[in-house]
Amino acid sequence: MVVMSGRAVNRATLARQLLLEREAGAVVDVVGRLAGMQGQEPKHPYVGLWSRVDGFEEAELDRAVAGRDVVRATFLRGTLHLVTAADYLRFRATLAPVLEAGLKVLGDRAAGLEPAKVVAAAEKLLAKEPLTFTEVRDALQQQFPDVNERALGFCTRMLVPLVMYPAGARWSWTANSKFTPAEDWIGSKLRRTAEPAELVTRYLAAFGPATPADFQTWSGLQKAKPLFDELDLETFEDESGKTLYDVPDAPRPDADTPAPVRFLPEFDNLLLSHAKRERIIADEHKPAVFTKNLRVKSTYTVDGFVAGLWTSDLKRGVATLTLTPFGRTLKKTQTELEREGTALLRFLEPDAKSYAVVTAG
C-alpha cells in the first residue's frame, strides 16, 4: 500500500478545498464541490469563498441565495451550514439520525417534550409565515406551557426541515433572521431515502483522503466503516500506519507543491472535518484556535498549515487586520501576508479610507 506523508495528505486536502489555487467557477458549483460550508455566522462563508474563488464578489453569493440555489440551514453536525439547495434536498434525510440524536443534549430540559407533537405544531406555524426562533418558541410555549421553551425551539431546529429566510442585509442574513419551510422555499421535495454512501464519496472528494472516523467527525453519522468497505475506493497508508480512503482520480498533488498564504474565517470546515487535525494544524496550536466556549477562531495558513490567528476592525475609516502568529514569520512570508491581508480588508471593508496589516505583540 502506498504511504502518504503528512505533507502529501495536506496538499491533497488543500487541493480539494481550493486552497492551492483559487477556482474560477460559479459560486453554486464551488459550494457544491466543498460539500457545504460551515455558516454559524452569515459572514463566514463569504470570507471562505473569497479565499477560494478567483475574483469573488459578495454579490455573487447574494444572487445565489436570492435565487434559492444556495441555502443556509441546520445540516452537518446539527450546525448551520451554507449548502446548495440540491444538496440540502438530497441529503437532509441522510443526516436526520444525527439531528434526531441531537435532542439528547437537552437532558432534563426535555421533560414533557413530545417531539412528534411539537414538530406538527411548528410546521403548522411556519406554514403561515417565516418566523424567528424567538417567535417560534413563544408560539409553541403557548401550546406546550409545561415544556422548557428552549427545548421547544431546539426540537424544531433539529427535526423540522427549515432554511433561513434572507433578510436583504449585508452577508444576506441578520443575527436573528427568520426561518421558513425548506420545501416551500426551494420549490422541490426532500429526498425521502437516505444516501449515506453517496455522502461518503462527496466527503472524500472535498476532504480526502480520509478515514471513516474523519467522515464521522464531519457528518455526525456513526459506524461508517461498512460504508467505506462497500465502495470502490482507493486506499493509502498515512505515516502512522492508518488506512486512508479516497475516491479514484481525485487530485493528490506532490508533497512539495507550493501552498500560498490563505486566510480562513471562523469555523471553517477545513479545521472541523477530520478526527485528527494534524493534516492542517499542529496539536500544540489547537488550544489557541478551538476555544472552551466552542468557538473556532479565524486563522491563516502558511505553507499549507495553520500558522496564526487574524482579526479585523474598522475605526475612524481605517480598516486594520491584526495578525497573531504562532511562531517566527519569515520576511518573505510577512510580505505575502500583508499583500493577501490587505486584499482581504478591501473585501471586508470596501468603504474604508485606508488599510493596515499589523502584527500583535
Short mmCIF file of C-alpha atoms in Angstrom, two decimals:
data_model
loop_
_atom_site.label_atom_id
_atom_site.label_comp_id
_atom_site.label_asym_id
_atom_site.label_seq_id
_atom_site.Cartn_x
_atom_site.Cartn_y
_atom_site.Cartn_z
CA MET A 1 0.00 0.00 0.00
CA VAL A 2 1.33 3.45 -0.92
CA VAL A 3 2.33 5.54 2.11
CA MET A 4 1.32 9.21 2.01
CA SER A 5 3.42 11.63 4.01
CA GLY A 6 1.78 14.26 6.19
CA ARG A 7 2.62 16.93 3.64
CA ALA A 8 1.14 14.84 0.83
CA VAL A 9 -2.09 14.44 2.78
CA ASN A 10 -2.08 18.18 3.47
CA ARG A 11 -1.62 19.08 -0.19
CA ALA A 12 -4.36 16.66 -1.28
CA THR A 13 -6.81 18.21 1.18
CA LEU A 14 -5.88 21.76 0.20
CA ALA A 15 -6.39 20.89 -3.47
CA ARG A 16 -9.94 19.63 -2.76
CA GLN A 17 -10.61 22.74 -0.69
CA LEU A 18 -9.42 25.05 -3.50
CA LEU A 19 -6.70 26.48 -1.28
CA LEU A 20 -3.72 25.73 -3.50
CA GLU A 21 -5.09 28.00 -6.18
CA ARG A 22 -8.35 29.88 -6.44
CA GLU A 23 -11.11 28.37 -8.58
CA ALA A 24 -12.60 30.32 -11.47
CA GLY A 25 -16.07 28.83 -11.13
CA ALA A 26 -19.66 29.68 -10.32
CA VAL A 27 -20.36 30.10 -6.62
CA VAL A 28 -23.09 27.44 -6.59
CA ASP A 29 -20.70 24.91 -8.12
CA VAL A 30 -17.97 25.76 -5.63
CA VAL A 31 -20.27 25.41 -2.61
CA GLY A 32 -21.28 22.03 -4.01
CA ARG A 33 -17.67 20.93 -4.51
CA LEU A 34 -16.91 21.89 -0.92
CA ALA A 35 -19.89 19.78 0.23
CA GLY A 36 -21.20 22.80 2.10
CA MET A 37 -19.59 25.47 4.27
CA GLN A 38 -19.99 25.96 8.00
CA GLY A 39 -22.10 29.08 8.48
CA GLN A 40 -22.53 29.76 12.20
CA GLU A 41 -22.49 33.44 11.34
CA PRO A 42 -23.54 34.77 7.93
CA LYS A 43 -20.22 36.44 7.07
CA HIS A 44 -18.07 33.31 7.42
CA PRO A 45 -18.91 31.58 4.12
CA TYR A 46 -18.37 34.84 2.24
CA VAL A 47 -14.82 35.05 3.60
CA GLY A 48 -14.29 31.35 2.91
CA LEU A 49 -15.36 31.80 -0.69
CA TRP A 50 -13.20 34.90 -1.10
CA SER A 51 -10.18 32.75 -0.24
CA ARG A 52 -11.21 30.04 -2.68
CA VAL A 53 -12.84 31.70 -5.71
CA ASP A 54 -10.90 33.81 -8.16
CA GLY A 55 -12.29 37.35 -8.23
CA PHE A 56 -15.10 36.51 -5.81
CA GLU A 57 -17.58 39.30 -5.14
CA GLU A 58 -20.15 39.06 -2.37
CA ALA A 59 -22.92 39.93 -4.83
CA GLU A 60 -22.35 36.54 -6.49
CA LEU A 61 -23.34 34.71 -3.34
CA ASP A 62 -26.14 37.21 -2.68
CA ARG A 63 -27.62 36.33 -6.06
CA ALA A 64 -27.31 32.59 -5.44
CA VAL A 65 -29.10 32.99 -2.10
CA ALA A 66 -31.84 35.22 -3.52
CA GLY A 67 -32.24 32.82 -6.44
CA ARG A 68 -32.72 29.95 -3.95
CA ASP A 69 -29.82 27.97 -5.41
CA VAL A 70 -27.91 28.17 -2.11
CA VAL A 71 -29.49 27.96 1.34
CA ARG A 72 -28.40 28.38 4.95
CA ALA A 73 -29.83 25.71 7.19
CA THR A 74 -29.21 23.29 10.06
CA PHE A 75 -27.30 20.49 8.40
CA LEU A 76 -23.99 18.71 9.16
CA ARG A 77 -23.43 18.01 12.87
CA GLY A 78 -26.66 19.84 13.64
CA THR A 79 -24.96 23.18 12.92
CA LEU A 80 -25.78 25.95 10.46
CA HIS A 81 -24.29 25.39 7.02
CA LEU A 82 -24.37 27.08 3.66
CA VAL A 83 -25.20 24.36 1.12
CA THR A 84 -26.62 24.12 -2.35
CA ALA A 85 -30.38 23.70 -2.42
CA ALA A 86 -29.87 20.48 -4.36
CA ASP A 87 -27.61 19.03 -1.65
CA TYR A 88 -29.99 20.04 1.12
CA LEU A 89 -32.86 18.26 -0.61
CA ARG A 90 -30.75 15.21 -1.36
CA PHE A 91 -29.02 14.68 1.99
CA ARG A 92 -31.38 16.04 4.67
CA ALA A 93 -32.88 12.55 5.17
CA THR A 94 -29.38 11.04 5.36
CA LEU A 95 -28.50 13.37 8.21
CA ALA A 96 -31.84 13.02 10.01
CA PRO A 97 -30.48 10.46 12.54
CA VAL A 98 -27.78 12.93 13.59
CA LEU A 99 -30.31 15.71 14.06
CA GLU A 100 -32.68 13.45 15.99
CA ALA A 101 -29.86 12.25 18.25
CA GLY A 102 -29.04 15.88 18.95
CA LEU A 103 -32.08 16.10 21.21
CA LYS A 104 -30.11 14.09 23.81
CA VAL A 105 -28.15 17.20 24.73
CA LEU A 106 -31.31 18.69 26.23
CA GLY A 107 -31.08 16.34 29.21
CA ASP A 108 -33.53 17.33 31.95
CA ARG A 109 -34.81 20.25 29.87
CA ALA A 110 -36.59 17.71 27.65
CA ALA A 111 -39.02 16.84 30.45
CA GLY A 112 -42.52 16.56 28.98
CA LEU A 113 -41.29 17.08 25.42
CA GLU A 114 -43.22 15.09 22.80
CA PRO A 115 -41.24 15.65 19.59
CA ALA A 116 -43.92 14.48 17.15
CA LYS A 117 -46.47 16.90 18.58
CA VAL A 118 -44.01 19.78 18.66
CA VAL A 119 -42.98 19.13 15.05
CA ALA A 120 -46.59 19.12 13.89
CA ALA A 121 -47.33 22.36 15.74
CA ALA A 122 -44.15 24.06 14.46
CA GLU A 123 -44.84 23.02 10.86
CA LYS A 124 -48.33 24.50 11.12
CA LEU A 125 -46.97 27.78 12.50
CA LEU A 126 -44.23 28.14 9.90
CA ALA A 127 -46.51 27.23 7.01
CA LYS A 128 -48.27 30.56 7.59
CA GLU A 129 -45.21 32.85 7.51
CA PRO A 130 -41.46 32.92 8.17
CA LEU A 131 -40.65 33.31 11.86
CA THR A 132 -37.60 33.92 14.02
CA PHE A 133 -36.82 31.25 16.56
CA THR A 134 -37.84 33.61 19.33
CA GLU A 135 -41.25 33.86 17.69
CA VAL A 136 -41.39 30.08 17.21
CA ARG A 137 -40.55 29.42 20.85
CA ASP A 138 -43.07 31.97 22.12
CA ALA A 139 -45.87 30.49 19.99
CA LEU A 140 -45.01 26.92 20.95
CA GLN A 141 -44.82 27.84 24.62
CA GLN A 142 -48.46 28.86 24.47
CA GLN A 143 -49.36 25.41 23.17
CA PHE A 144 -46.98 23.49 25.45
CA PRO A 145 -46.77 25.63 28.62
CA ASP A 146 -45.21 22.89 30.74
CA VAL A 147 -42.26 22.28 28.41
CA ASN A 148 -38.99 24.22 28.51
CA GLU A 149 -39.10 26.88 25.79
CA ARG A 150 -35.50 26.21 24.75
CA ALA A 151 -36.35 22.54 24.31
CA LEU A 152 -39.28 23.50 22.10
CA GLY A 153 -37.08 25.67 19.91
CA PHE A 154 -34.25 23.15 19.72
CA CYS A 155 -36.65 20.35 18.81
CA THR A 156 -37.97 22.49 15.96
CA ARG A 157 -34.47 23.37 14.78
CA MET A 158 -33.34 19.75 14.69
CA LEU A 159 -36.44 17.97 13.39
CA VAL A 160 -38.24 20.39 11.06
CA PRO A 161 -36.54 20.93 7.66
CA LEU A 162 -36.13 24.71 7.61
CA VAL A 163 -33.94 27.23 5.83
CA MET A 164 -33.07 30.75 6.91
CA TYR A 165 -35.04 33.45 5.14
CA PRO A 166 -32.73 36.08 3.57
CA ALA A 167 -33.04 39.46 5.23
CA GLY A 168 -31.74 41.73 2.49
CA ALA A 169 -28.83 42.74 4.74
CA ARG A 170 -25.11 42.59 4.03
CA TRP A 171 -23.98 38.94 4.11
CA SER A 172 -27.67 38.06 3.29
CA TRP A 173 -28.83 37.42 6.87
CA THR A 174 -29.13 39.26 10.17
CA ALA A 175 -28.27 37.81 13.58
CA ASN A 176 -31.93 36.95 14.16
CA SER A 177 -33.20 36.01 10.72
CA LYS A 178 -36.47 34.23 10.14
CA PHE A 179 -36.85 30.57 9.16
CA THR A 180 -39.18 29.07 6.59
CA PRO A 181 -40.02 25.51 5.42
CA ALA A 182 -37.26 24.24 3.13
CA GLU A 183 -39.52 22.59 0.57
CA ASP A 184 -41.63 25.72 0.20
CA TRP A 185 -38.60 27.97 -0.20
CA ILE A 186 -36.71 25.73 -2.63
CA GLY A 187 -39.82 24.64 -4.51
CA SER A 188 -38.98 20.93 -4.53
CA LYS A 189 -39.49 17.94 -2.25
CA LEU A 190 -36.89 16.45 0.04
CA ARG A 191 -35.48 13.09 -0.98
CA ARG A 192 -37.09 10.60 1.41
CA THR A 193 -34.44 7.88 1.26
CA ALA A 194 -31.03 8.13 2.88
CA GLU A 195 -27.92 8.24 0.66
CA PRO A 196 -25.03 7.64 3.09
CA ALA A 197 -22.73 6.01 0.51
CA GLU A 198 -23.05 9.00 -1.80
CA LEU A 199 -22.37 11.33 1.14
CA VAL A 200 -19.14 9.40 1.79
CA THR A 201 -17.91 9.95 -1.76
CA ARG A 202 -18.86 13.63 -1.63
CA TYR A 203 -16.94 13.96 1.62
CA LEU A 204 -13.83 12.31 0.24
CA ALA A 205 -13.95 14.45 -2.89
CA ALA A 206 -13.96 17.56 -0.68
CA PHE A 207 -11.77 16.50 2.27
CA GLY A 208 -9.98 13.28 1.41
CA PRO A 209 -8.04 11.14 1.59
CA ALA A 210 -9.54 10.28 4.96
CA THR A 211 -10.65 7.61 7.40
CA PRO A 212 -14.17 6.51 8.40
CA ALA A 213 -13.57 8.31 11.71
CA ASP A 214 -12.89 11.51 9.78
CA PHE A 215 -16.17 11.15 7.90
CA GLN A 216 -17.99 10.57 11.19
CA THR A 217 -16.49 13.74 12.63
CA TRP A 218 -17.60 15.77 9.61
CA SER A 219 -21.09 14.34 9.16
CA GLY A 220 -22.04 13.24 12.66
CA LEU A 221 -23.08 9.83 11.26
CA GLN A 222 -21.60 6.89 13.13
CA LYS A 223 -20.42 3.35 12.28
CA ALA A 224 -19.23 4.40 8.82
CA LYS A 225 -16.58 1.72 8.22
CA PRO A 226 -19.00 -0.73 6.45
CA LEU A 227 -19.96 2.07 4.03
CA PHE A 228 -16.32 2.61 3.11
CA ASP A 229 -15.80 -1.13 2.63
CA GLU A 230 -18.73 -1.36 0.21
CA LEU A 231 -17.48 1.44 -2.05
CA ASP A 232 -14.92 1.24 -4.84
CA LEU A 233 -12.28 3.41 -3.19
CA GLU A 234 -8.53 3.73 -3.43
CA THR A 235 -6.56 3.11 -0.25
CA PHE A 236 -3.34 4.55 1.10
CA GLU A 237 -1.47 4.47 4.37
CA ASP A 238 -0.54 7.50 6.42
CA GLU A 239 2.73 7.77 8.32
CA SER A 240 1.18 6.22 11.44
CA GLY A 241 0.01 3.15 9.52
CA LYS A 242 -3.67 4.09 9.35
CA THR A 243 -5.61 3.32 6.17
CA LEU A 244 -6.77 6.35 4.24
CA TYR A 245 -9.58 6.04 1.70
CA ASP A 246 -10.11 8.17 -1.36
CA VAL A 247 -12.24 8.45 -4.45
CA PRO A 248 -10.49 7.36 -7.65
CA ASP A 249 -8.81 10.04 -9.77
CA ALA A 250 -9.03 12.68 -7.02
CA PRO A 251 -6.24 15.29 -7.01
CA ARG A 252 -3.24 14.26 -4.95
CA PRO A 253 -0.52 16.82 -5.71
CA ASP A 254 3.13 16.29 -4.99
CA ALA A 255 4.03 16.95 -1.36
CA ASP A 256 6.32 19.80 -2.43
CA THR A 257 3.59 21.67 -4.31
CA PRO A 258 3.69 25.34 -3.19
CA ALA A 259 0.83 26.41 -0.91
CA PRO A 260 0.17 30.16 -0.83
CA VAL A 261 -0.86 32.11 2.25
CA ARG A 262 -4.60 31.84 2.83
CA PHE A 263 -6.99 33.45 5.32
CA LEU A 264 -9.77 31.28 6.75
CA PRO A 265 -12.90 32.51 8.56
CA GLU A 266 -14.14 31.39 11.95
CA PHE A 267 -15.49 27.82 11.93
CA ASP A 268 -14.02 26.99 8.52
CA ASN A 269 -14.79 23.35 7.75
CA LEU A 270 -11.15 22.72 6.85
CA LEU A 271 -10.44 22.73 10.60
CA LEU A 272 -13.56 20.79 11.60
CA SER A 273 -13.81 17.86 9.22
CA HIS A 274 -11.26 15.32 10.45
CA ALA A 275 -10.99 13.29 13.64
CA LYS A 276 -7.29 14.10 13.80
CA ARG A 277 -6.43 17.55 12.50
CA GLU A 278 -2.66 17.39 12.19
CA ARG A 279 -3.04 17.49 8.39
CA ILE A 280 -3.83 21.20 8.76
CA ILE A 281 -2.94 22.29 12.32
CA ALA A 282 -0.29 21.13 14.79
CA ASP A 283 -1.65 19.81 18.09
CA GLU A 284 0.28 22.45 20.02
CA HIS A 285 -1.65 25.24 18.28
CA LYS A 286 -5.15 23.81 18.69
CA PRO A 287 -5.86 25.37 22.12
CA ALA A 288 -5.35 28.84 20.63
CA VAL A 289 -7.86 28.15 17.83
CA PHE A 290 -10.54 25.97 19.44
CA THR A 291 -11.85 27.82 22.50
CA LYS A 292 -13.51 26.44 25.60
CA ASN A 293 -16.79 28.13 24.67
CA LEU A 294 -16.79 26.17 21.39
CA ARG A 295 -15.66 28.97 19.10
CA VAL A 296 -13.23 28.29 16.26
CA LYS A 297 -11.17 31.41 15.61
CA SER A 298 -10.20 32.90 12.26
CA THR A 299 -6.84 31.56 11.12
CA TYR A 300 -4.30 31.94 8.37
CA THR A 301 -2.16 29.29 6.75
CA VAL A 302 1.49 29.42 5.75
CA ASP A 303 2.92 26.62 3.62
CA GLY A 304 -0.44 24.88 3.93
CA PHE A 305 -0.64 24.73 7.74
CA VAL A 306 -2.34 26.98 10.29
CA ALA A 307 0.30 29.50 11.38
CA GLY A 308 -1.65 32.12 13.30
CA LEU A 309 -4.89 33.98 14.02
CA TRP A 310 -6.37 37.11 12.48
CA THR A 311 -8.98 39.67 13.39
CA SER A 312 -10.22 42.78 11.62
CA ASP A 313 -11.84 46.01 12.70
CA LEU A 314 -12.80 49.41 11.33
CA LYS A 315 -12.19 52.59 13.33
CA ARG A 316 -12.40 56.15 12.03
CA GLY A 317 -12.29 54.92 8.47
CA VAL A 318 -9.17 52.81 8.98
CA ALA A 319 -9.56 49.08 8.40
CA THR A 320 -6.98 47.06 10.32
CA LEU A 321 -6.11 43.38 10.06
CA THR A 322 -4.28 42.14 13.15
CA LEU A 323 -2.15 39.00 12.85
CA THR A 324 -1.21 36.85 15.82
CA PRO A 325 1.47 34.41 14.60
CA PHE A 326 2.23 31.17 16.42
CA GLY A 327 5.94 31.48 15.74
CA ARG A 328 8.57 33.37 13.81
CA THR A 329 7.46 34.77 10.45
CA LEU A 330 9.95 34.91 7.60
CA LYS A 331 10.27 38.26 5.86
CA LYS A 332 9.08 36.79 2.56
CA THR A 333 6.04 35.30 4.30
CA GLN A 334 5.28 38.60 6.06
CA THR A 335 5.22 40.35 2.68
CA GLU A 336 2.81 37.73 1.34
CA LEU A 337 0.60 38.02 4.44
CA GLU A 338 0.46 41.79 4.10
CA ARG A 339 -0.43 41.61 0.42
CA GLU A 340 -3.14 38.97 0.89
CA GLY A 341 -4.35 40.57 4.13
CA THR A 342 -4.78 43.97 2.51
CA ALA A 343 -6.83 42.38 -0.26
CA LEU A 344 -9.00 40.68 2.38
CA LEU A 345 -9.52 44.01 4.17
CA ARG A 346 -10.61 45.65 0.92
CA PHE A 347 -13.17 42.88 0.53
CA LEU A 348 -14.43 43.16 4.11
CA GLU A 349 -14.42 46.96 4.31
CA PRO A 350 -14.73 48.37 0.78
CA ASP A 351 -15.62 51.85 2.02
CA ALA A 352 -12.65 52.27 4.37
CA LYS A 353 -10.37 55.26 3.80
CA SER A 354 -7.18 53.30 4.42
CA TYR A 355 -5.96 49.79 5.23
CA ALA A 356 -3.31 48.42 7.56
CA VAL A 357 -1.98 44.95 8.39
CA VAL A 358 -0.28 44.78 11.79
CA THR A 359 1.23 42.02 13.91
CA ALA A 360 0.20 41.63 17.55
CA GLY A 361 2.82 41.75 20.28
#
